[in-house]
Short mmCIF file of C-alpha atoms in Angstrom, two decimals:
data_model
loop_
_atom_site.label_atom_id
_atom_site.label_comp_id
_atom_site.label_asym_id
_atom_site.label_seq_id
_atom_site.Cartn_x
_atom_site.Cartn_y
_atom_site.Cartn_z
CA MET U 1 -14.91 1.17 -28.27
CA ALA U 2 -13.11 3.73 -26.15
CA LYS U 3 -14.09 3.86 -22.53
CA LYS U 4 -15.88 6.96 -21.34
CA VAL U 5 -13.77 8.85 -18.83
CA ALA U 6 -16.09 9.74 -15.84
CA GLY U 7 -13.55 11.89 -13.90
CA MET U 8 -10.09 12.00 -12.22
CA PHE U 9 -8.54 12.73 -8.94
CA LYS U 10 -5.12 13.26 -7.48
CA LEU U 11 -3.54 11.82 -4.39
CA GLN U 12 -0.20 11.85 -2.71
CA LEU U 13 0.72 8.67 -0.96
CA LYS U 14 3.77 7.01 0.58
CA ALA U 15 5.22 4.41 -1.82
CA GLY U 16 4.47 0.86 -0.82
CA GLU U 17 2.37 1.91 2.27
CA ALA U 18 -1.07 2.62 0.83
CA THR U 19 -4.02 1.27 2.89
CA MET U 20 -7.79 1.73 2.71
CA ALA U 21 -7.57 4.48 5.26
CA PRO U 22 -8.26 8.00 4.14
CA PRO U 23 -7.52 9.37 1.59
CA VAL U 24 -7.60 6.21 -0.46
CA GLY U 25 -10.74 4.50 0.98
CA PRO U 26 -13.02 7.57 0.66
CA ALA U 27 -11.73 8.69 -2.68
CA PHE U 28 -12.28 5.27 -4.29
CA GLY U 29 -15.41 4.27 -2.33
CA GLN U 30 -17.36 7.48 -2.86
CA ARG U 31 -16.85 6.99 -6.66
CA GLY U 32 -17.78 3.19 -6.52
CA LEU U 33 -14.25 2.18 -7.38
CA ASN U 34 -12.37 -0.83 -6.04
CA GLY U 35 -9.90 0.83 -3.70
CA MET U 36 -8.47 -2.52 -2.56
CA GLU U 37 -7.41 -3.27 -6.13
CA PHE U 38 -5.71 0.11 -6.20
CA VAL U 39 -3.93 -0.49 -2.93
CA LYS U 40 -2.54 -3.76 -4.11
CA GLN U 41 -1.40 -2.40 -7.53
CA PHE U 42 0.10 0.79 -6.08
CA ASN U 43 2.10 -0.96 -3.36
CA ALA U 44 3.42 -3.60 -5.76
CA LYS U 45 4.39 -0.92 -8.33
CA THR U 46 5.96 1.35 -5.82
CA SER U 47 7.47 -0.97 -3.27
CA LYS U 48 11.06 -0.25 -4.41
CA GLN U 49 10.63 3.37 -3.39
CA ALA U 50 9.06 2.54 -0.06
CA GLY U 51 8.31 5.50 2.20
CA THR U 52 8.78 8.29 -0.47
CA ILE U 53 5.71 10.37 -1.05
CA LEU U 54 4.55 10.05 -4.64
CA PRO U 55 1.81 11.98 -6.55
CA ILE U 56 -0.77 9.78 -8.21
CA VAL U 57 -3.36 10.62 -10.93
CA VAL U 58 -6.36 8.35 -11.00
CA THR U 59 -8.63 8.34 -14.06
CA PHE U 60 -11.91 6.56 -13.77
CA TYR U 61 -14.35 5.44 -16.37
CA SER U 62 -18.11 5.20 -16.60
CA ASP U 63 -17.90 1.39 -16.26
CA LYS U 64 -16.18 1.87 -12.68
CA SER U 65 -12.86 0.72 -13.98
CA PHE U 66 -9.87 2.96 -13.42
CA THR U 67 -6.30 3.56 -14.26
CA PHE U 68 -3.60 5.40 -12.46
CA ILE U 69 -0.18 7.00 -13.12
CA VAL U 70 2.37 7.33 -10.53
CA LYS U 71 4.51 10.38 -11.09
CA SER U 72 7.98 11.02 -9.93
CA PRO U 73 8.43 12.32 -6.33
CA PRO U 74 7.97 16.15 -6.00
CA ALA U 75 11.29 17.94 -6.64
CA ALA U 76 10.95 19.55 -3.19
CA VAL U 77 10.81 15.99 -1.61
CA LEU U 78 13.93 14.82 -3.73
CA LEU U 79 15.83 17.98 -2.82
CA ILE U 80 15.22 17.34 0.95
CA LYS U 81 16.45 13.78 0.58
CA ALA U 82 19.48 14.87 -1.44
CA ALA U 83 20.35 17.56 1.17
CA GLY U 84 19.88 15.03 4.00
CA ILE U 85 17.67 17.36 5.96
CA PRO U 86 14.29 16.69 7.66
CA LYS U 87 12.34 19.43 5.83
CA GLY U 88 12.82 22.64 3.88
CA SER U 89 13.07 26.13 5.31
CA ALA U 90 9.84 27.98 5.81
CA GLU U 91 11.93 31.27 5.60
CA PRO U 92 14.10 30.44 2.63
CA HIS U 93 15.50 34.02 2.19
CA LYS U 94 16.72 34.17 5.91
CA THR U 95 17.29 30.60 6.88
CA LYS U 96 19.36 28.22 4.68
CA VAL U 97 18.83 24.70 5.84
CA GLY U 98 20.99 22.60 3.51
CA LYS U 99 23.09 22.23 0.43
CA VAL U 100 22.90 20.11 -2.70
CA THR U 101 25.56 19.78 -5.42
CA THR U 102 24.97 20.48 -9.16
CA ALA U 103 25.49 16.70 -9.74
CA GLN U 104 22.63 15.98 -7.34
CA LEU U 105 20.48 18.55 -9.12
CA GLU U 106 21.19 16.71 -12.46
CA GLU U 107 20.23 13.35 -10.86
CA ILE U 108 16.86 14.91 -9.65
CA VAL U 109 16.28 16.27 -13.23
CA ASN U 110 16.92 12.76 -14.43
CA ILE U 111 14.34 11.23 -12.12
CA LYS U 112 11.87 13.89 -13.05
CA LYS U 113 12.49 14.06 -16.74
CA ASP U 114 9.18 12.63 -17.81
CA ASP U 115 7.24 15.06 -15.59
CA LEU U 116 9.03 18.33 -16.21
CA SER U 117 7.84 20.70 -18.87
CA ALA U 118 11.36 22.15 -19.49
CA GLU U 119 12.60 22.03 -23.07
CA SER U 120 16.25 21.54 -22.28
CA LEU U 121 18.47 20.19 -19.57
CA GLU U 122 19.63 23.65 -18.66
CA ALA U 123 16.00 24.82 -18.33
CA ALA U 124 15.20 21.76 -16.21
CA ILE U 125 18.16 22.38 -13.91
CA SER U 126 17.15 26.01 -13.57
CA MET U 127 13.57 25.00 -12.67
CA ILE U 128 14.81 22.61 -9.90
CA LYS U 129 17.29 25.29 -8.72
CA GLY U 130 14.31 27.67 -8.30
CA THR U 131 12.60 25.05 -6.09
CA ALA U 132 15.75 24.64 -4.05
CA ARG U 133 16.01 28.43 -3.54
CA SER U 134 12.39 28.59 -2.47
CA MET U 135 13.14 25.90 0.21
CA GLY U 136 16.35 27.47 1.63
CA ILE U 137 18.57 24.91 -0.03
CA THR U 138 21.78 26.20 -1.57
CA VAL U 139 23.26 24.84 -4.71
CA VAL U 140 26.98 24.25 -4.64
CA ASP U 141 29.42 22.96 -7.36
CA MET T 1 -7.12 1.35 18.00
CA LYS T 2 -5.74 3.42 15.08
CA ASN T 3 -9.03 3.33 13.21
CA ASN T 4 -10.19 6.81 13.50
CA TYR T 5 -9.02 9.48 11.20
CA VAL T 6 -8.88 13.22 10.80
CA ASN T 7 -8.92 15.10 7.47
CA VAL T 8 -7.22 18.54 7.69
CA HIS T 9 -8.40 20.78 4.89
CA LEU T 10 -5.71 23.30 4.12
CA PHE T 11 -6.17 26.30 1.88
CA VAL T 12 -3.09 26.21 -0.29
CA ARG T 13 -2.89 27.57 -3.82
CA ASP T 14 -2.07 25.07 -6.52
CA GLU T 15 1.27 26.68 -7.32
CA ASP T 16 2.40 26.14 -3.66
CA PHE T 17 1.32 22.36 -3.41
CA GLU T 18 4.81 21.09 -3.98
CA ILE T 19 6.67 22.99 -1.24
CA ALA T 20 3.76 22.82 1.20
CA THR T 21 3.73 19.07 0.74
CA ALA T 22 7.51 18.77 1.34
CA LEU T 23 7.17 20.91 4.50
CA ILE T 24 4.68 18.55 6.07
CA ALA T 25 5.89 15.32 4.52
CA ASP T 26 7.87 14.33 7.58
CA SER T 27 4.77 14.44 9.86
CA PRO T 28 2.84 11.09 10.26
CA ILE T 29 0.51 11.59 7.19
CA LEU T 30 -1.51 8.83 5.75
CA GLY T 31 -1.79 10.61 2.43
CA ILE T 32 -2.99 13.81 0.78
CA GLU T 33 -5.85 14.46 -1.67
CA GLU T 34 -5.16 17.39 -3.99
CA ARG T 35 -8.21 19.53 -4.76
CA TYR T 36 -8.58 23.00 -6.38
CA ASP T 37 -6.53 25.33 -4.11
CA GLU T 38 -6.90 22.76 -1.30
CA LEU T 39 -4.81 20.00 0.16
CA VAL T 40 -6.78 17.49 2.31
CA VAL T 41 -4.14 15.93 4.64
CA CYS T 42 -5.14 12.66 6.34
CA TYR T 43 -3.82 11.55 9.65
CA TYR T 44 -4.79 9.04 12.46
CA GLN T 45 -6.71 10.98 15.10
CA GLU T 46 -4.20 10.03 17.71
CA ASP T 47 -1.37 11.40 15.76
CA TRP T 48 -3.09 14.72 15.14
CA THR T 49 -2.14 16.41 18.43
CA ASP T 50 -2.38 20.23 19.25
CA GLU T 51 1.42 20.20 19.22
CA LEU T 52 1.49 18.84 15.71
CA GLN T 53 -1.24 21.16 14.49
CA ASN T 54 0.65 24.20 15.83
CA GLU T 55 3.91 22.99 14.33
CA ILE T 56 2.46 22.53 10.88
CA ILE T 57 0.52 25.69 10.72
CA ASP T 58 3.55 27.66 12.01
CA THR T 59 5.74 26.13 9.28
CA LEU T 60 3.22 26.63 6.48
CA LYS T 61 2.44 30.26 7.53
CA THR T 62 6.12 31.14 7.65
CA PHE T 63 6.40 29.70 4.13
CA LYS T 64 3.26 31.51 2.82
CA ASP T 65 1.23 33.63 5.22
CA TYR T 66 -2.13 33.04 3.48
CA ILE T 67 -2.00 29.33 4.04
CA ASP T 68 -4.60 28.22 6.70
CA ILE T 69 -6.75 25.45 7.91
CA LYS T 70 -10.22 25.63 6.34
CA GLU T 71 -11.73 22.74 8.10
CA ILE T 72 -10.83 19.84 10.35
CA GLU T 73 -13.18 16.99 9.48
CA ILE T 74 -13.55 13.67 11.31
CA PRO T 75 -14.62 11.31 8.43
CA GLU T 76 -17.09 8.63 9.02
CA ASN T 77 -15.35 5.46 10.00
CA LYS T 78 -16.80 2.94 7.61
CA ASN T 79 -16.07 0.22 5.22
CA TRP T 80 -15.18 2.30 2.13
CA ASN T 81 -15.05 -0.73 -0.16
CA GLU T 82 -18.72 -1.77 0.75
CA GLU T 83 -20.45 -0.94 -2.53
CA ILE T 84 -17.95 -2.70 -4.66
CA GLU T 85 -17.80 -5.69 -2.30
CA LYS T 86 -21.56 -6.13 -2.33
CA GLN T 87 -21.17 -7.00 -5.97
CA THR T 88 -18.43 -9.53 -5.08
CA PRO T 89 -19.23 -12.80 -6.81
CA PRO T 90 -18.10 -16.21 -5.41
CA ILE T 91 -14.53 -17.07 -6.63
CA ILE T 92 -13.92 -20.55 -7.88
CA VAL T 93 -10.22 -21.15 -7.11
CA SER T 94 -10.16 -24.73 -8.33
CA ASP T 95 -12.46 -27.81 -8.53
CA ARG T 96 -12.06 -28.33 -4.75
CA ILE T 97 -11.79 -24.64 -3.42
CA ALA T 98 -14.08 -21.65 -3.56
CA ILE T 99 -14.07 -18.36 -1.80
CA THR T 100 -17.29 -16.60 -1.23
CA PRO T 101 -19.13 -13.98 0.82
CA GLU T 102 -21.78 -15.42 3.15
CA TRP T 103 -24.61 -14.09 1.02
CA HIS T 104 -23.51 -16.21 -2.01
CA ARG T 105 -22.82 -19.37 0.05
CA ASP T 106 -25.55 -21.31 -1.75
CA LYS T 107 -24.05 -20.59 -5.14
CA VAL T 108 -20.99 -22.78 -4.77
CA ASN T 109 -20.57 -26.48 -4.01
CA GLN T 110 -16.83 -26.91 -3.71
CA GLU T 111 -15.67 -29.27 -0.96
CA LEU T 112 -13.50 -26.56 0.58
CA THR T 113 -15.59 -23.30 0.61
CA ILE T 114 -14.16 -20.52 2.50
CA ILE T 115 -16.55 -17.76 3.70
CA ILE T 116 -14.88 -14.30 3.44
CA ASN T 117 -17.17 -11.32 4.11
CA PRO T 118 -15.11 -8.65 2.42
CA LYS T 119 -14.37 -5.63 4.56
CA MET T 120 -11.34 -3.41 4.29
CA SER T 121 -8.71 -6.08 4.38
CA PHE T 122 -7.02 -7.69 1.53
CA GLY T 123 -7.81 -11.26 0.37
CA THR T 124 -11.42 -11.71 -0.75
CA GLY T 125 -10.22 -14.16 -3.35
CA GLN T 126 -11.14 -11.77 -6.19
CA HIS T 127 -7.53 -10.74 -6.71
CA ALA T 128 -5.24 -12.88 -8.85
CA THR T 129 -2.53 -12.92 -6.19
CA THR T 130 -4.81 -14.70 -3.71
CA LYS T 131 -5.97 -17.23 -6.29
CA LEU T 132 -2.48 -18.02 -7.33
CA VAL T 133 -1.22 -18.79 -3.82
CA SER T 134 -4.40 -20.70 -3.00
CA ARG T 135 -3.80 -23.02 -6.01
CA LEU T 136 -0.16 -23.65 -4.91
CA MET T 137 -1.30 -24.37 -1.37
CA GLU T 138 -3.93 -26.90 -2.44
CA ASN T 139 -1.33 -29.63 -3.26
CA LEU T 140 1.27 -28.76 -0.62
CA VAL T 141 -0.46 -28.42 2.81
CA LYS T 142 -0.43 -31.83 4.46
CA PRO T 143 -2.24 -33.12 7.51
CA ASN T 144 -0.66 -31.99 10.76
CA ASP T 145 1.50 -29.42 9.07
CA TYR T 146 2.35 -26.18 10.84
CA TRP T 147 1.92 -23.14 8.41
CA ILE T 148 2.50 -19.40 8.62
CA ASP T 149 0.50 -16.87 6.82
CA ALA T 150 2.57 -13.70 6.46
CA GLY T 151 0.46 -10.65 5.84
CA THR T 152 -2.80 -12.40 6.46
CA GLY T 153 -5.33 -9.67 5.45
CA THR T 154 -8.79 -11.29 5.67
CA GLY T 155 -7.13 -14.49 6.96
CA VAL T 156 -8.09 -16.30 3.81
CA LEU T 157 -4.78 -18.23 3.28
CA ALA T 158 -4.55 -19.20 7.03
CA ILE T 159 -8.11 -20.41 6.82
CA LEU T 160 -7.40 -22.38 3.70
CA ALA T 161 -4.28 -24.00 5.34
CA ALA T 162 -6.38 -25.13 8.27
CA LYS T 163 -9.14 -26.44 6.00
CA LEU T 164 -6.40 -28.38 3.89
CA GLY T 165 -5.38 -30.19 7.05
CA ALA T 166 -2.80 -28.10 8.89
CA SER T 167 -3.06 -28.71 12.64
CA ALA T 168 -1.90 -25.17 13.49
CA VAL T 169 -1.43 -21.89 11.61
CA TYR T 170 0.31 -18.83 12.74
CA ALA T 171 -1.06 -15.70 10.90
CA PHE T 172 0.06 -12.07 11.28
CA ASP T 173 -0.48 -8.58 9.81
CA ASN T 174 0.64 -5.18 10.67
CA ASP T 175 -2.76 -3.78 10.04
CA GLU T 176 -5.29 -3.71 12.89
CA TRP T 177 -8.34 -3.82 10.54
CA SER T 178 -6.97 -7.04 9.11
CA VAL T 179 -6.20 -8.76 12.36
CA GLU T 180 -9.81 -8.03 13.48
CA ASN T 181 -11.24 -9.10 10.17
CA ALA T 182 -9.11 -12.31 10.00
CA LYS T 183 -10.24 -13.25 13.48
CA GLU T 184 -13.93 -12.81 12.45
CA ASN T 185 -13.44 -14.87 9.33
CA ALA T 186 -11.69 -17.68 11.30
CA GLU T 187 -14.82 -17.76 13.59
CA ILE T 188 -17.16 -17.87 10.57
CA ASN T 189 -15.19 -20.72 8.99
CA ASN T 190 -14.99 -22.71 12.30
CA VAL T 191 -11.21 -22.79 12.36
CA SER T 192 -10.48 -20.38 15.18
CA ASP T 193 -8.97 -23.21 17.42
CA LEU T 194 -6.32 -23.87 14.84
CA LEU T 195 -5.24 -20.30 14.11
CA THR T 196 -3.18 -17.91 16.15
CA ILE T 197 -3.70 -14.38 14.63
CA GLU T 198 -1.56 -11.44 15.82
CA MET T 199 -0.71 -7.90 14.96
CA GLN T 200 3.03 -8.10 14.09
CA ASP T 201 5.43 -6.28 11.81
CA ILE T 202 7.28 -8.70 9.55
CA ASP T 203 10.45 -6.75 9.99
CA ASN T 204 10.53 -7.20 13.80
CA LEU T 205 9.28 -10.80 14.00
CA SER T 206 11.25 -13.91 14.65
CA LEU T 207 9.36 -16.71 12.85
CA PRO T 208 8.82 -20.16 14.36
CA GLU T 209 9.85 -23.38 12.50
CA ALA T 210 7.13 -24.32 10.03
CA ASN T 211 6.27 -26.73 7.16
CA GLY T 212 5.15 -23.96 5.03
CA ILE T 213 4.81 -20.18 4.58
CA ALA T 214 2.25 -18.37 2.45
CA ALA T 215 3.29 -14.81 1.89
CA ASN T 216 1.08 -12.68 -0.29
CA LEU T 217 3.06 -9.45 0.32
CA PHE T 218 4.95 -6.74 -1.59
CA LEU T 219 8.38 -6.98 -3.08
CA HIS T 220 10.25 -4.90 -0.56
CA LEU T 221 8.85 -6.82 2.33
CA VAL T 222 9.56 -10.12 0.64
CA GLU T 223 13.18 -9.14 -0.03
CA ARG T 224 13.73 -8.28 3.59
CA ALA T 225 11.97 -11.28 4.98
CA LEU T 226 13.47 -14.12 2.75
CA PRO T 227 16.44 -14.80 5.10
CA ARG T 228 13.99 -15.29 8.05
CA PHE T 229 11.65 -17.31 5.89
CA PHE T 230 14.60 -19.63 5.14
CA GLU T 231 15.54 -19.97 8.76
CA SER T 232 11.95 -20.99 9.54
CA LEU T 233 11.77 -23.64 6.71
CA LYS T 234 15.37 -24.99 6.46
CA ASN T 235 15.13 -27.88 8.99
CA THR T 236 11.71 -29.10 7.70
CA LYS T 237 12.64 -28.48 4.01
CA GLY T 238 9.37 -26.72 4.02
CA ASP T 239 7.54 -24.90 1.24
CA LEU T 240 7.62 -21.17 0.68
CA LEU T 241 4.84 -19.68 -1.42
CA ILE T 242 5.29 -16.00 -2.53
CA SER T 243 2.63 -13.98 -4.16
CA GLY T 244 1.86 -10.30 -4.72
CA ILE T 245 4.80 -9.87 -7.07
CA LEU T 246 4.40 -8.38 -10.57
CA ILE T 247 5.86 -10.50 -13.35
CA TYR T 248 8.46 -7.77 -14.18
CA ASP T 249 10.04 -8.38 -10.72
CA LYS T 250 10.35 -12.14 -11.15
CA ASP T 251 14.20 -12.29 -11.39
CA VAL T 252 14.73 -10.03 -8.30
CA VAL T 253 12.76 -12.53 -6.12
CA ILE T 254 14.36 -15.63 -7.66
CA GLN T 255 17.90 -14.28 -7.21
CA LYS T 256 17.31 -13.15 -3.68
CA ALA T 257 15.65 -16.48 -2.65
CA LEU T 258 18.42 -18.59 -4.15
CA SER T 259 21.09 -16.52 -2.45
CA CYS T 260 19.28 -17.27 0.87
CA GLY T 261 19.48 -21.04 0.14
CA PHE T 262 16.02 -21.66 -1.26
CA GLU T 263 15.45 -23.84 -4.36
CA LEU T 264 12.91 -22.83 -6.91
CA VAL T 265 10.27 -25.47 -7.60
CA ASN T 266 7.65 -23.69 -9.69
CA THR T 267 6.05 -20.38 -10.76
CA ILE T 268 2.53 -19.80 -11.88
CA THR T 269 1.07 -16.57 -13.34
CA GLU T 270 -2.30 -14.85 -13.86
CA ASP T 271 -2.64 -11.46 -15.56
CA GLU T 272 0.50 -9.55 -14.66
CA TRP T 273 1.06 -11.39 -11.41
CA ILE T 274 3.38 -14.24 -10.57
CA ALA T 275 3.44 -16.63 -7.55
CA PHE T 276 6.47 -18.72 -6.60
CA HIS T 277 6.97 -22.00 -4.97
CA PHE T 278 10.39 -22.35 -3.21
CA LYS T 279 11.74 -25.28 -1.09
CA GLY T 280 13.68 -24.63 2.00
#
């Protein structure tokens, strides 16, 4: 018999560094879910990407069991890493804070291919280019 | 102590979540909960200074002027795992070893019964990784051994080493909750005299010579610590027990350990978890 979905919630956590501190403890505890089990699973599954912030979607069921999906890091975070800068520009039209190459963009598309809704490689690159523009990151060949 | 938190509720429209997150990701966040048109960003209270607040709000407002703080909430500092833990049954590790909360003490009759009142530290015995390493320790800890418990959590493995006959155990964890909880559990189990429990980061720690190391950790920590584990065990030809590793990462651990000089003795598995016994 299929388990009945009771709800879902979304978190963003640093890979390999989850603890029972907020937001994990309250998000799981308030729903009667075993947060400690999540911490162990999440850290084990993401330890190779340690420190990178990752989006997680947790689905929980009426029997208090849960599953979770770890998505690829947000494109904006990958762009910051690729450009080697601490953060994006808050004024992207006025202040350019870094550069990424087309090859780096393709790499980001590759990392995010399962999470992007784009229908072709070109569309996916264009989507990530748009994010780069909104962060003051210039794309160079 | 870093045990108090602050939840900063930001009004951010869903379509701006990604860039807003990237703009604050280099601040010392614990994590973020995404809600409808809202990001709840969690910090330790001591990290959430006026300076940080001003910097974050300035940055976010320059990105999108409408973004603002809706609420700054100090969440109740409690054991979030309490409800689930109250349902914690006693765990029978083997014929000799059981791990149980105090309130189920009368339900087990194992010769070595470890009392762990579950709080917010890892190692209540419920998890396969704790059971696996406990089973390996059962036949390896000898009287008068010196053992190390790397990433002690509740202190369960350090307490087990002491109950199995070790004359001294050095246990450490980088989490203050765990160090406090491990000390409480050592008291309850009457092994405080044999245990030294400290808050230490495994990456900055020089380990003493030991007869055995129990490390229920994560892959990236294990990979970095293996050379130092070998230094600690090479003269005694001691035992290294590694747990907390998913079966899919088996080869990575074995290759790294062999390259450090370890010999692989044995592996055991439960569910999708694997534990290793290496010899120094």
